[in-house]
Coordinates of C-alpha atoms in Angstrom, one line a residue:
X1 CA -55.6 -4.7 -39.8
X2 CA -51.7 -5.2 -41.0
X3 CA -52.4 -5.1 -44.3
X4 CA -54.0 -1.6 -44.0
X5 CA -51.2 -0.5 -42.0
X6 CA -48.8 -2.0 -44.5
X7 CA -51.2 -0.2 -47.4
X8 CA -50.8 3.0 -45.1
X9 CA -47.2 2.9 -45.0
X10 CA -46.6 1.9 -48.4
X11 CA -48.2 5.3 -49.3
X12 CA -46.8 7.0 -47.0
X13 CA -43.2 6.1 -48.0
X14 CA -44.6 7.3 -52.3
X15 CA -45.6 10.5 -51.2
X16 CA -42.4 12.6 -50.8
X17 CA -44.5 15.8 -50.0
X18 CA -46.4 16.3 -46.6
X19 CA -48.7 19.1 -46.2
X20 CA -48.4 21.6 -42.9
X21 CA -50.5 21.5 -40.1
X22 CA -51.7 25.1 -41.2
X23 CA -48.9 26.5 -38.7
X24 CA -46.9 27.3 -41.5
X25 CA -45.4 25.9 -45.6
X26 CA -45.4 22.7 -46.9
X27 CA -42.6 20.4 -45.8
X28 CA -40.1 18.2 -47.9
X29 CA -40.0 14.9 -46.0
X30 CA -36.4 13.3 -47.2
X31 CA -35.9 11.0 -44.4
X32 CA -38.7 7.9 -45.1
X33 CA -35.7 5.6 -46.1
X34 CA -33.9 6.6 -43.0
X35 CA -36.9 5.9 -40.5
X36 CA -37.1 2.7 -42.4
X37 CA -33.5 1.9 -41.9
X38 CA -34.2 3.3 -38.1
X39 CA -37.1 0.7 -37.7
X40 CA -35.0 -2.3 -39.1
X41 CA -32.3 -1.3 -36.8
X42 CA -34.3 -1.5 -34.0
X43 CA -36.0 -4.6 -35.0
X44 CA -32.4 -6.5 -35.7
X45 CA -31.2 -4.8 -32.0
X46 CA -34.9 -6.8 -30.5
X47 CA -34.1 -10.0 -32.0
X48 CA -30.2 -9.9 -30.7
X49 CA -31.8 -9.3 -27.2
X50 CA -33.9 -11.9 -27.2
X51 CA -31.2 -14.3 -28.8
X52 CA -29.0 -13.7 -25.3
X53 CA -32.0 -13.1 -22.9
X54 CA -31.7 -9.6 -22.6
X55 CA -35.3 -7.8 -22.7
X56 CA -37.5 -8.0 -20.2
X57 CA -41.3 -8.0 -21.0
X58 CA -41.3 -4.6 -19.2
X59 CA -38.5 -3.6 -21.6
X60 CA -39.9 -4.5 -24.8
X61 CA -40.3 -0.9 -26.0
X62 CA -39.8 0.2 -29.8
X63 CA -38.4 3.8 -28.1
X64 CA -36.8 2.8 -25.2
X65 CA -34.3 0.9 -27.4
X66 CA -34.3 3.3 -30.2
X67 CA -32.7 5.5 -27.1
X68 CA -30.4 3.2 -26.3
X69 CA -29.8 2.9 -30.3
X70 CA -29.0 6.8 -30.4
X71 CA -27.2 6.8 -27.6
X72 CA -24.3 4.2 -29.1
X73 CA -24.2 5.8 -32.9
X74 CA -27.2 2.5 -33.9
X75 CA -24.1 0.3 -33.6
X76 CA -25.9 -2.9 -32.1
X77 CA -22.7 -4.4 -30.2
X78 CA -22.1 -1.4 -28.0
X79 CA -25.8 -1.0 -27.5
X80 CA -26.0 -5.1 -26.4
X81 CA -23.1 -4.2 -23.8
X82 CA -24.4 -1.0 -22.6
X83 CA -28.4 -2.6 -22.4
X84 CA -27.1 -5.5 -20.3
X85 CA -25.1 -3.0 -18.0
X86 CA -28.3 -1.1 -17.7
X87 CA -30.3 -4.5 -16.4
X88 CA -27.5 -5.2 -13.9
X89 CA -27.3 -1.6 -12.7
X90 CA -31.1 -1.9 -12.1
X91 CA -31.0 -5.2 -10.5
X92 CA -28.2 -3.9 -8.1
X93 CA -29.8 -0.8 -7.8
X94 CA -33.4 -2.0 -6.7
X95 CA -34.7 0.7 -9.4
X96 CA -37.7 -1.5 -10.2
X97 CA -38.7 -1.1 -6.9
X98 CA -37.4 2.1 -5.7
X99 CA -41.3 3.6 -6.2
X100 CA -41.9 1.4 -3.4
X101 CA -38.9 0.8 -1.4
X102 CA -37.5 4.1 -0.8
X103 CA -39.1 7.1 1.1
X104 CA -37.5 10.4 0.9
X105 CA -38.2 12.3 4.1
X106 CA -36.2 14.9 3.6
X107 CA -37.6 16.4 0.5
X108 CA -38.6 19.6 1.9
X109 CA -35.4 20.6 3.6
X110 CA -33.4 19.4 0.7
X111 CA -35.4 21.4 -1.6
X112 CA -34.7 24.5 1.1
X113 CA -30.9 24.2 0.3
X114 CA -31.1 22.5 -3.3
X115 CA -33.6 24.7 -5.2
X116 CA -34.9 22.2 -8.2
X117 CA -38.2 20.8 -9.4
X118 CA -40.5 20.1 -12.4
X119 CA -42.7 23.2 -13.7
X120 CA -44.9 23.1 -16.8
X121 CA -44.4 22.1 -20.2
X122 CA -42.8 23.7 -23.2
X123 CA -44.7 24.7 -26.4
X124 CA -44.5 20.6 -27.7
X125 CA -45.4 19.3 -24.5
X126 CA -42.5 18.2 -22.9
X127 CA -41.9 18.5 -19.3
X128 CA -39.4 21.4 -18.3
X129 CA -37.1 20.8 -15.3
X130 CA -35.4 24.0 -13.5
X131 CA -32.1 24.0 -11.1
X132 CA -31.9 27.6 -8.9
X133 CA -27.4 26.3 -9.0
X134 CA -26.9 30.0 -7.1
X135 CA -28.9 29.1 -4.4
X136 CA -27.6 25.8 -4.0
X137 CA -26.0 25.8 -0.2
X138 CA -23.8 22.6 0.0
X139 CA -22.9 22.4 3.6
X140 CA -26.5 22.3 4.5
X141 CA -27.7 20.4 1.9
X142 CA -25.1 17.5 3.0
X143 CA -26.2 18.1 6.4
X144 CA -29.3 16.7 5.7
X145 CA -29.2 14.2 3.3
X146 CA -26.8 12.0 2.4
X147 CA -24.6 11.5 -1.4
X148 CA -26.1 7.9 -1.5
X149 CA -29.8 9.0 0.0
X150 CA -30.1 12.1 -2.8
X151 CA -28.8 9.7 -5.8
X152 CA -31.6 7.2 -4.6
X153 CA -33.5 10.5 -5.0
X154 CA -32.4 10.7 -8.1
X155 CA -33.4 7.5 -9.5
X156 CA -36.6 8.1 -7.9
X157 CA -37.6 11.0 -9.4
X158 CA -36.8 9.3 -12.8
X159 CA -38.3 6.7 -12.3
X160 CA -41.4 9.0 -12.0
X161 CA -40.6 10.8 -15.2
X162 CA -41.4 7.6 -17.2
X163 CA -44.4 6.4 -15.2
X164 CA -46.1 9.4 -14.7
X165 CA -44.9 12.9 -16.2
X166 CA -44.2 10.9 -19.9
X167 CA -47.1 9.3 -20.1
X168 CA -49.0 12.4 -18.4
X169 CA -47.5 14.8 -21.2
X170 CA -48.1 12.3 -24.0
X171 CA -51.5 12.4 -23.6
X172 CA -51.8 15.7 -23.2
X173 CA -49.9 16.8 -26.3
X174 CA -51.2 14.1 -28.5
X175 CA -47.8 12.4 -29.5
X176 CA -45.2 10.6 -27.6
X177 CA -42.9 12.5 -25.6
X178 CA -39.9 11.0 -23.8
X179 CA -37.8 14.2 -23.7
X180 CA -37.3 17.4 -21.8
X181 CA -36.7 21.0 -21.6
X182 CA -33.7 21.7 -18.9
X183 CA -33.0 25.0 -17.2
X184 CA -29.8 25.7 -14.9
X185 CA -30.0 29.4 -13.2
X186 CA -26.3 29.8 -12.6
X187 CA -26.8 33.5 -10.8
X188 CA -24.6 33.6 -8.2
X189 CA -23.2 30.7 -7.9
X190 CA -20.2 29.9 -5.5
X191 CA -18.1 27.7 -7.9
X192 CA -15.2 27.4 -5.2
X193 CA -18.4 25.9 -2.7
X194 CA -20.5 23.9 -5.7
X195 CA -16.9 22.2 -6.4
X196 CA -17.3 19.4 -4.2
X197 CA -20.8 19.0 -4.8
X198 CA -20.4 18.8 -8.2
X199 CA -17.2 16.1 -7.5
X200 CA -19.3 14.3 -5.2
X201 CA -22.9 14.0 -6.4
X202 CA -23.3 15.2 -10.1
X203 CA -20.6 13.7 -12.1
X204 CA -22.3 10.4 -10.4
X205 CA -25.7 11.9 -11.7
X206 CA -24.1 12.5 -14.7
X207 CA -22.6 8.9 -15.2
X208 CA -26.3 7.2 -14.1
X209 CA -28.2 9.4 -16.6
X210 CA -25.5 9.0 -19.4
X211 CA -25.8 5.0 -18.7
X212 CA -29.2 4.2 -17.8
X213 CA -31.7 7.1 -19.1
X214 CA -30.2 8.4 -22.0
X215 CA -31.4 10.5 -24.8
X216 CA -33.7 11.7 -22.8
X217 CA -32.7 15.5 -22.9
X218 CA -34.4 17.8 -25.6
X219 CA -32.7 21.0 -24.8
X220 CA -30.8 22.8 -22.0
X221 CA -30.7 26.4 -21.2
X222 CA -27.5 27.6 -19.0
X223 CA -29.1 31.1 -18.0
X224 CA -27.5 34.2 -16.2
X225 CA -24.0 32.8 -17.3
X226 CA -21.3 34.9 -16.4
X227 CA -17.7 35.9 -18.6
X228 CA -15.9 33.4 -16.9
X229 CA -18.7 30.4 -17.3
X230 CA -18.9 31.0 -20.9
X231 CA -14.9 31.1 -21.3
X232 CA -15.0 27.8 -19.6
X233 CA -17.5 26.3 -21.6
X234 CA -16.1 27.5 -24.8
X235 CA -13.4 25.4 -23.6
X236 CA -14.9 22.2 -22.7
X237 CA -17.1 22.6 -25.2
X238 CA -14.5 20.6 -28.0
X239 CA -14.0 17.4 -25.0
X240 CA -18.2 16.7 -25.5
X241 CA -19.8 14.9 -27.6
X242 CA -21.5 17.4 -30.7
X243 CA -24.9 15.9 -30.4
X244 CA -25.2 16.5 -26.5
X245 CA -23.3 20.0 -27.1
X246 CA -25.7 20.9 -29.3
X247 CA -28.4 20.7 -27.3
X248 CA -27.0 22.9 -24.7
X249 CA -27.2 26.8 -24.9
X250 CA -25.1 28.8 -22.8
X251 CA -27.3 32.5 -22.0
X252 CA -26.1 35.3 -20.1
X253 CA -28.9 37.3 -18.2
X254 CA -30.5 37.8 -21.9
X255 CA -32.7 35.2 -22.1
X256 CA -36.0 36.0 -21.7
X257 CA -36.5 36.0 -25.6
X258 CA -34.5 32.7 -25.9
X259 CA -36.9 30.7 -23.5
X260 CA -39.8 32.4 -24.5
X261 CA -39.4 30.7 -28.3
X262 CA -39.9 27.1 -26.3
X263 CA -42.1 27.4 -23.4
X264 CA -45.1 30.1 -23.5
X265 CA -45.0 32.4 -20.7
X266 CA -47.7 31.0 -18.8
X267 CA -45.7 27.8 -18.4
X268 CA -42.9 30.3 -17.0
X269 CA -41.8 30.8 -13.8
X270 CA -41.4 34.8 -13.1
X271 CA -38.1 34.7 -11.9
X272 CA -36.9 33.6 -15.5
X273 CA -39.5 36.2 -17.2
X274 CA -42.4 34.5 -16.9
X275 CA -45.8 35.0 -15.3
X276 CA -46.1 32.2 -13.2
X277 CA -46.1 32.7 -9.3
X278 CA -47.9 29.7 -7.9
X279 CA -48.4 31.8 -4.9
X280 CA -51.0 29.2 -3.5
X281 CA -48.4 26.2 -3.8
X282 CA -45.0 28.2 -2.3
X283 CA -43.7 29.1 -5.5
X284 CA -43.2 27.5 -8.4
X285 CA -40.3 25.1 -7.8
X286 CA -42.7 23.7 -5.2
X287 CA -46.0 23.7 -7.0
X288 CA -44.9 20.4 -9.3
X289 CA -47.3 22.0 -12.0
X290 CA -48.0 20.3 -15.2
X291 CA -50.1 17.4 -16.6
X292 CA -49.3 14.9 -14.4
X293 CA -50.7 17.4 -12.0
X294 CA -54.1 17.0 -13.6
X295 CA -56.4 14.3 -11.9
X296 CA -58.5 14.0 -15.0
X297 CA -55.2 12.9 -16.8
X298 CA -53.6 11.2 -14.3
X299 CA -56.7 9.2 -14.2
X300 CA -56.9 9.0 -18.0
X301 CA -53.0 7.6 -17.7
X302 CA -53.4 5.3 -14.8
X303 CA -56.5 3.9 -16.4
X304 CA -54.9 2.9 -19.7
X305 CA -51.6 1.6 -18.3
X306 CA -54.1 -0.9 -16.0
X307 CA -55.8 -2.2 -19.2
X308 CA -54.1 -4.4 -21.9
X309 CA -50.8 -2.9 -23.1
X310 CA -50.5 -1.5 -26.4
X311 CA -48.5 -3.6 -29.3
X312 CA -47.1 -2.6 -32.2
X313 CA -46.5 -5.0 -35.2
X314 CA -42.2 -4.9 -35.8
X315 CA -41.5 -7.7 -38.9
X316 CA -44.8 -10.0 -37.2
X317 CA -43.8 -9.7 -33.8
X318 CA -45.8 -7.5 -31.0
X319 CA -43.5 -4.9 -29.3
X320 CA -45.1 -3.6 -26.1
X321 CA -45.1 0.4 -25.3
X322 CA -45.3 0.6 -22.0
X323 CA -43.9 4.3 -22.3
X324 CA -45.6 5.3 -25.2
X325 CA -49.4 6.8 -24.5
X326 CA -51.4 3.9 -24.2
X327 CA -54.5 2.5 -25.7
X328 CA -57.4 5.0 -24.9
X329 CA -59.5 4.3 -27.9
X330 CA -62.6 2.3 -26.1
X331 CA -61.5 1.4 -22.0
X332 CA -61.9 4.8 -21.1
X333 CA -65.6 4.8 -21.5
X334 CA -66.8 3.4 -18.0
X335 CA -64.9 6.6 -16.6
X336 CA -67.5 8.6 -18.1
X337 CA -71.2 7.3 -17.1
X338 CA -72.5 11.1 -16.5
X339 CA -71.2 11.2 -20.6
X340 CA -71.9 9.6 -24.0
X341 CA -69.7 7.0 -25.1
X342 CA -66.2 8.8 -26.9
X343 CA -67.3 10.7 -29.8
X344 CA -65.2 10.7 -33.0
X345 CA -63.2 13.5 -31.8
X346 CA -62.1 11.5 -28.8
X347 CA -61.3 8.8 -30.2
X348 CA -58.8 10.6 -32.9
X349 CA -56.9 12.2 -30.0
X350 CA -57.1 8.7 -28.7
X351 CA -55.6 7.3 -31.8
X352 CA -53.0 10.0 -32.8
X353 CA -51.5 9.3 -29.4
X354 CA -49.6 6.7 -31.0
X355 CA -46.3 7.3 -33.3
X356 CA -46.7 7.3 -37.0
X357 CA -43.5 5.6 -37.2
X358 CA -45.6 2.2 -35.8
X359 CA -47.9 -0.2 -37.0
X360 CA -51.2 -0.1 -34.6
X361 CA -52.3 -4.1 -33.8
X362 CA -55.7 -3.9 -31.7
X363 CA -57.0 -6.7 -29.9
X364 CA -60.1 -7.4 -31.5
X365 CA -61.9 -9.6 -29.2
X366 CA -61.6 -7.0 -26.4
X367 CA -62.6 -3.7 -28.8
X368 CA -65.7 -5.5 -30.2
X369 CA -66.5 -6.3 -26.3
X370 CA -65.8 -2.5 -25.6
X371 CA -66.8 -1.2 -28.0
X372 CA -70.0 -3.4 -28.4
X373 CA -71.1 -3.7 -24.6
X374 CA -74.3 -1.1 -24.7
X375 CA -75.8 -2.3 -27.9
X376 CA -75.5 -5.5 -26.1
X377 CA -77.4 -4.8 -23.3
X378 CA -80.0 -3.0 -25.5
X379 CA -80.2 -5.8 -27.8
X380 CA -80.7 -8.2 -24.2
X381 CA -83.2 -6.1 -22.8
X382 CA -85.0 -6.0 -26.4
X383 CA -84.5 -9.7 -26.5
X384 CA -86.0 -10.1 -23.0
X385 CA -89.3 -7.8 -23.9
X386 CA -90.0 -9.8 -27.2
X387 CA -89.8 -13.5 -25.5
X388 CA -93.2 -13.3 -25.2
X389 CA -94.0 -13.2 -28.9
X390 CA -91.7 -15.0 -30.6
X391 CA -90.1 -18.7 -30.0
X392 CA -86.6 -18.5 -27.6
X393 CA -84.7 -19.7 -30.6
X394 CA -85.9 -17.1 -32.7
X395 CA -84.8 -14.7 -30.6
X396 CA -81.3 -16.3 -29.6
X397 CA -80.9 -16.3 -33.5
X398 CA -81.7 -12.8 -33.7
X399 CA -79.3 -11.8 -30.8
X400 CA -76.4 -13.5 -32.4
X401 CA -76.9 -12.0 -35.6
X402 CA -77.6 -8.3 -34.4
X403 CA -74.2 -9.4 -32.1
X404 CA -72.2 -10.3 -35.5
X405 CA -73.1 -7.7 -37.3
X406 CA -72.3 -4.9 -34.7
X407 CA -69.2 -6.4 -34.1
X408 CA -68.3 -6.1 -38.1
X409 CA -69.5 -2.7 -38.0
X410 CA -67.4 -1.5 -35.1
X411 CA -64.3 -2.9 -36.2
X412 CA -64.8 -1.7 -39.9
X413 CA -64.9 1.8 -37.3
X414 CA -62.2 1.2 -35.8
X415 CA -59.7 0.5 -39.1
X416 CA -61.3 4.0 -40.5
X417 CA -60.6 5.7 -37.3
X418 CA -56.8 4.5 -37.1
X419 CA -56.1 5.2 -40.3
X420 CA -57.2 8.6 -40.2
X421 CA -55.8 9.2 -36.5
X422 CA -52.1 8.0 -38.7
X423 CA -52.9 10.6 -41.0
X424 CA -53.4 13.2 -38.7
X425 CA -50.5 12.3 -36.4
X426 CA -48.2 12.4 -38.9
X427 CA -49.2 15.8 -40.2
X428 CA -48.2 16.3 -36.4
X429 CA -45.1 14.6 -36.1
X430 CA -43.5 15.4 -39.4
X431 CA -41.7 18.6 -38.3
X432 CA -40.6 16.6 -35.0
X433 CA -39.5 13.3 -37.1
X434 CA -37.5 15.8 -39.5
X435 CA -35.7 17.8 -36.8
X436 CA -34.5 14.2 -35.3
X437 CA -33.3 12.4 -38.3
X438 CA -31.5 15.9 -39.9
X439 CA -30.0 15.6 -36.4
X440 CA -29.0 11.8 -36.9
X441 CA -27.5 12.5 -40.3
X442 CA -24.2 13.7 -38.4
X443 CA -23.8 11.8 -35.5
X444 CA -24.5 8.3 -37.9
X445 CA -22.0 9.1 -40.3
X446 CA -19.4 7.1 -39.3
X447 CA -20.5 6.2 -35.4
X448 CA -17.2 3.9 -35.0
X449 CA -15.3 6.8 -35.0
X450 CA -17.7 9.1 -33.5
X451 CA -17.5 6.6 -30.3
X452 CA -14.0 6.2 -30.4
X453 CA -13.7 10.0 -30.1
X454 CA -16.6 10.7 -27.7
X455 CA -14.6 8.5 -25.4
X456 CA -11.5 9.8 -25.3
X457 CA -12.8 13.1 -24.8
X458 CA -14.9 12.2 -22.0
X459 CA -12.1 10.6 -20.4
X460 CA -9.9 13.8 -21.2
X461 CA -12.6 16.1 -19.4
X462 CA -13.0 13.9 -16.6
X463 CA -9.1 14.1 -16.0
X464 CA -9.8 18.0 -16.3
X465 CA -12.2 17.5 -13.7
X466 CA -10.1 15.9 -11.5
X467 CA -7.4 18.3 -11.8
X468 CA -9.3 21.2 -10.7
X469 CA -10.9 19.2 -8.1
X470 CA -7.5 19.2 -6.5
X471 CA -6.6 22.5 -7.1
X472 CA -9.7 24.0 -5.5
X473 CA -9.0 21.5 -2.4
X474 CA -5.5 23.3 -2.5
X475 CA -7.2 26.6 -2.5
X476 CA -9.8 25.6 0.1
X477 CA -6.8 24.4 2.4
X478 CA -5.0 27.6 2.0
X479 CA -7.9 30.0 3.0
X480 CA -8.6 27.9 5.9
X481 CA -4.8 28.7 7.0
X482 CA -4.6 32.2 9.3
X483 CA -4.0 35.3 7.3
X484 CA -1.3 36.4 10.4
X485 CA 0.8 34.8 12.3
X486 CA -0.2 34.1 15.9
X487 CA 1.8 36.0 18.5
X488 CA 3.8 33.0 20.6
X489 CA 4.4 31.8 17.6
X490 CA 6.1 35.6 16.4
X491 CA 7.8 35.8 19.7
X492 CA 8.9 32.0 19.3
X493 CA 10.2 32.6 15.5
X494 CA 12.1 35.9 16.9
X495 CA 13.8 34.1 19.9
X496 CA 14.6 31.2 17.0
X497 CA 16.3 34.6 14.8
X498 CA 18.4 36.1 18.3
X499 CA 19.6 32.5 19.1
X500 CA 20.6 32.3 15.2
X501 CA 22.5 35.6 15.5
X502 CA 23.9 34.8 18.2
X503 CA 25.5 31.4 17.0
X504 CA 26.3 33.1 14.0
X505 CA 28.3 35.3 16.0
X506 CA 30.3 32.5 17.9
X507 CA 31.0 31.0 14.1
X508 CA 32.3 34.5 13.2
X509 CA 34.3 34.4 16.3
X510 CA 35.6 30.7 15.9
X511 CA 36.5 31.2 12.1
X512 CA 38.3 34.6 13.3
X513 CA 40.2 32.3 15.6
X514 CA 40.6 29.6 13.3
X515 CA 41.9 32.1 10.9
X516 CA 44.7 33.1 13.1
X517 CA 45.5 29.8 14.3
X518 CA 46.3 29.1 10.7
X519 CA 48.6 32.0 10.2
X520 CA 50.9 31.2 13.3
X521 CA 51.2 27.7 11.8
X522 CA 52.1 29.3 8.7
X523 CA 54.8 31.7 10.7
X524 CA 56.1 28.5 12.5
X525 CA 56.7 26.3 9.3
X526 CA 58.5 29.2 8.0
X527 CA 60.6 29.7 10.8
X528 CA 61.6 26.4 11.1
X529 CA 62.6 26.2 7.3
X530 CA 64.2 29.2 8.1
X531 CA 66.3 27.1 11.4
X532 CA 67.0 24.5 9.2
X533 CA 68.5 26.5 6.1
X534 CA 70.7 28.4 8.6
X535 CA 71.9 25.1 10.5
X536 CA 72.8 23.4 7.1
X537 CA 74.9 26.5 6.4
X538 CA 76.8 26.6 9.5
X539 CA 78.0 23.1 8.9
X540 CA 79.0 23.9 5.6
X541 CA 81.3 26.5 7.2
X542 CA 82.9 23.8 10.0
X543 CA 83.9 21.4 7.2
X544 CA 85.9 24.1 4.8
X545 CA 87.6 25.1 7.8
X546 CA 88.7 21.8 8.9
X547 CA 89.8 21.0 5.6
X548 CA 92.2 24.6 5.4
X549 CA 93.6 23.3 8.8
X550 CA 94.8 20.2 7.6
X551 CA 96.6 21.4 4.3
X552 CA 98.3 24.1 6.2
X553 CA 99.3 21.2 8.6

């Protein structure tokens, strides 16, 4: 089985040419070398967990740490730190248990004040999530739930997103999907009122998803944005990281042609153009449609994640998939006893469930036991009929032989069937795998730097953030202040003025006094320079005419 998926690569990685799914031209594929270089970097990120105990069984996931990978420019050493900070954050958390554990009550009245659900798929199958932002009533919504209760909430509904919409989706679109479509309805939003919430529970949101789920977002769709959004994006826009900016598209109240390229209409809720109501479920933001709606593949899903996981073969060790669409090929069989065992058709969409990128390793003691179980009870209940008429070890011989040979048989089926199920899902995939690595040509260039810069723009936007977090709690202090002043506090402020005056008076009066104080003391030291000038000259006079008086003498 390797060596035909080694054959099957081998040839795949020759032919530089893919041919279209009939949807549209023939495609150059450019990026083999680079999917190569992906897959080795994931392998060498695998072994450097294991070296320091740092992958779970339940994490042992080629795309889970391809995510991981993405998210840290494929440099292995940031990923390492931010994987390990993930498994603590879950630990503390309780995520693994958080299905369980926690029980949100207050779902309905939070979704009252907090408009936001799930609702359909877009045109590749991923799930699309909505936010209603303008009728987002904070005071109410805090009234009923709490910051640490909703982010619980949060994790929760995550949580969900990998166990059940992801695999849900997968199978229903025929490839892997661990992505999704985001829509924000910003009409009439209250940005003054959202502040806080936004301070309080989404740049926490923001810093969980960013840490623990990333690369998870295919594309997001800002609709209904006014003058003044899209001046302040324009401007935040240079602090965030290129490959998250680009997946986010600022609309104004245009969009309807925008969406419609990525989700078909039926998939649409009406208030963003579509023509979905889900009248019988209370409108679409509380209908939860999609896939993992669907009991037939909900049961489908649940079945195969119950059975054996699937593996895939990463430099001759098995990887476990838990999030990819599981092995479907024979265990789904017993489902079915009204039907015939999968047809050939079945067993292809089966088959190109799986990622081209991987090599497929089946168990083959449990397919030739699958897929071999009713000619073995044929072959018993022959055996049993024909005891009679031949020896028992003649027919113990026979049995074992007719066993062999359907065995060979069904696993020379099964190799035909994966290989052509790799054909086809590659003819499906290429367009996908294309988009992604023309999209990693950028970012990878020099990821050092890239980092380095992502970083100090985050932390420049979150100092932005901060900044008008206190200014709107400036603004939000001032309009709680009276417009007018009270009237005791008037008649208090114009007593203050009349005792003012009237001291200001006094002063006028004491400096008028002062004033003339200091002028008579000015008169008086002039008068007594003028006494003593006048004395001095009088005894000047005595003396000359006591001196005459004795020369006449």
């Amino acid at each position: 089985m390797n060596a035909s998926m080694a054959m099957s690569g081998d040839a795949l990685r020759r032919r530089r040419t893919w041919g279209g799914t009939g949807m549209g031209p023939r495609l150059e594929i450019e990026d083999d070398e680079k999917d190569a270089e992906e897959r080795k970097s994931v392998e060498a990120f695998r072994e450097a967990l294991i070296a320091r105990d740092l992958l779970p069984a339940r994490y042992d996931d080629y795309h889970t740490m391809r995510r991981f990978l993405k998210a840290r420019g494929f440099n292995i050493e940031k990923t390492i730190h931010m994987w390990s900070e993930m498994l603590q954050w879950r630990a503390d958390f309780g995520t693994d248990s958080i299905l369980q554990d926690f029980v949100f009550d207050e779902l309905e009245e939070v979704l009252r004040y907090y408009p936001h659900n799930y609702h359909g798929v877009d045109r590749d199958g991923r799930p699309v999530y909505i936010e209603r932002l303008g009728r987002v009533d904070p005071s109410k919504l805090m009234k009923v739930t709490t910051v640490e209760r909703f982010l619980k909430y949060h994790v929760q509904v995550l949580e969900k997103v990998f166990t059940e919409k992801y695999p849900a989706c997968s199978l229903a679109a025929k490839k892997h999907i661990d992505t999704m479509i985001t829509i924000l309805d910003v009409q009439g939003v209250n940005w003054m009122s959202v502040g806080k919430l936004a301070h309080d529970i989404v740049l926490r949101i923001n810093k969980i998803d960013s840490d623990n789920y990333p690369e998870i977002l295919h594309k997001m769709f800002i609709v209904n944005a006014g003058n003044g959004f899209r001046l302040l994006w324009s401007a935040l826009k240079g602090f965030i990281d290129p490959r998250t900016s680009a997946k986010i598209q600022v609309l104004g109240d245009a969009y309807r042609t925008t969406l419609l390229e990525f989700i078909d209409m039926s998939q649409l809720p009406d208030f963003l153009g579509g023509s979905c109501t889900c009248t019988n479920e209370g409108g679409c933001l509380r209908s939860n449609m999609g896939p993992w709606n669907d009991p037939h593949v909900m049961n489908l899903a649940r079945c195969a994640q119950t059975s054996s996981r699937k593996r895939t073969s990463l430099s001759g060790e098995e990887l476990t998939t838990p999030n990819s669409v599981p092995e479907v090929i024979t265990r789904l069989e017993p489902d079915f006893p009204d039907t015939a065992p999968l047809t050939g058709l079945s067993r292809s969409f089966a088959v190109q469930s799986t990622p081209a990128c991987e090599n497929i390793k089946i168990d083959e003691h449990e397919a030739s036991i699958s897929l071999t179980s009713q000619p073995e009870v044929n072959n018993r209940i022959g055996g049993a009929s024909s005891d009679n008429s031949m020896p028992e070890n003649s027919s113990t011989k026979f049995l074992t032989l007719m066993r062999a040979l359907t065995r060979f048989i069904m696993k020379l089926l099964a190799i035909l069937l994966i290989l052509f199920g790799l054909r086809n899902v590659a003819f499906h995939q290429v367009d996908v795998r294309i988009w992604d690595h023309h999209r990693m040509d950028s970012a990878n260039a020099n990821p050092t730097n890239h980092l380095a810069s992502h970083d100090a723009k985050r932390d420049a936007v979150l100092s932005c953030l901060d900044r008008l977090q206190r200014l709107e709690e400036l603004v939000v202090e001032l309009n709680t202040k009276p417009k007018k002043i009270p009237a005791e506090k008037e008649i208090m402020i114009l007593e203050s003025l009349n005792r003012i005056k009237s001291i200001e008076y006094d002063l006028q009066k004491t400096k008028d006094a002062l004033n003339a104080t200091s002028l008579r003391q000015v008169e008086l030291a002039e008068s007594l320079e003028n006494l003593k000038e006048t004395s001095l000259h009088r005894n000047s006079c005595w003396f000359k005419d006591c001196k005459s008086l004795q020369q006449r003498t």
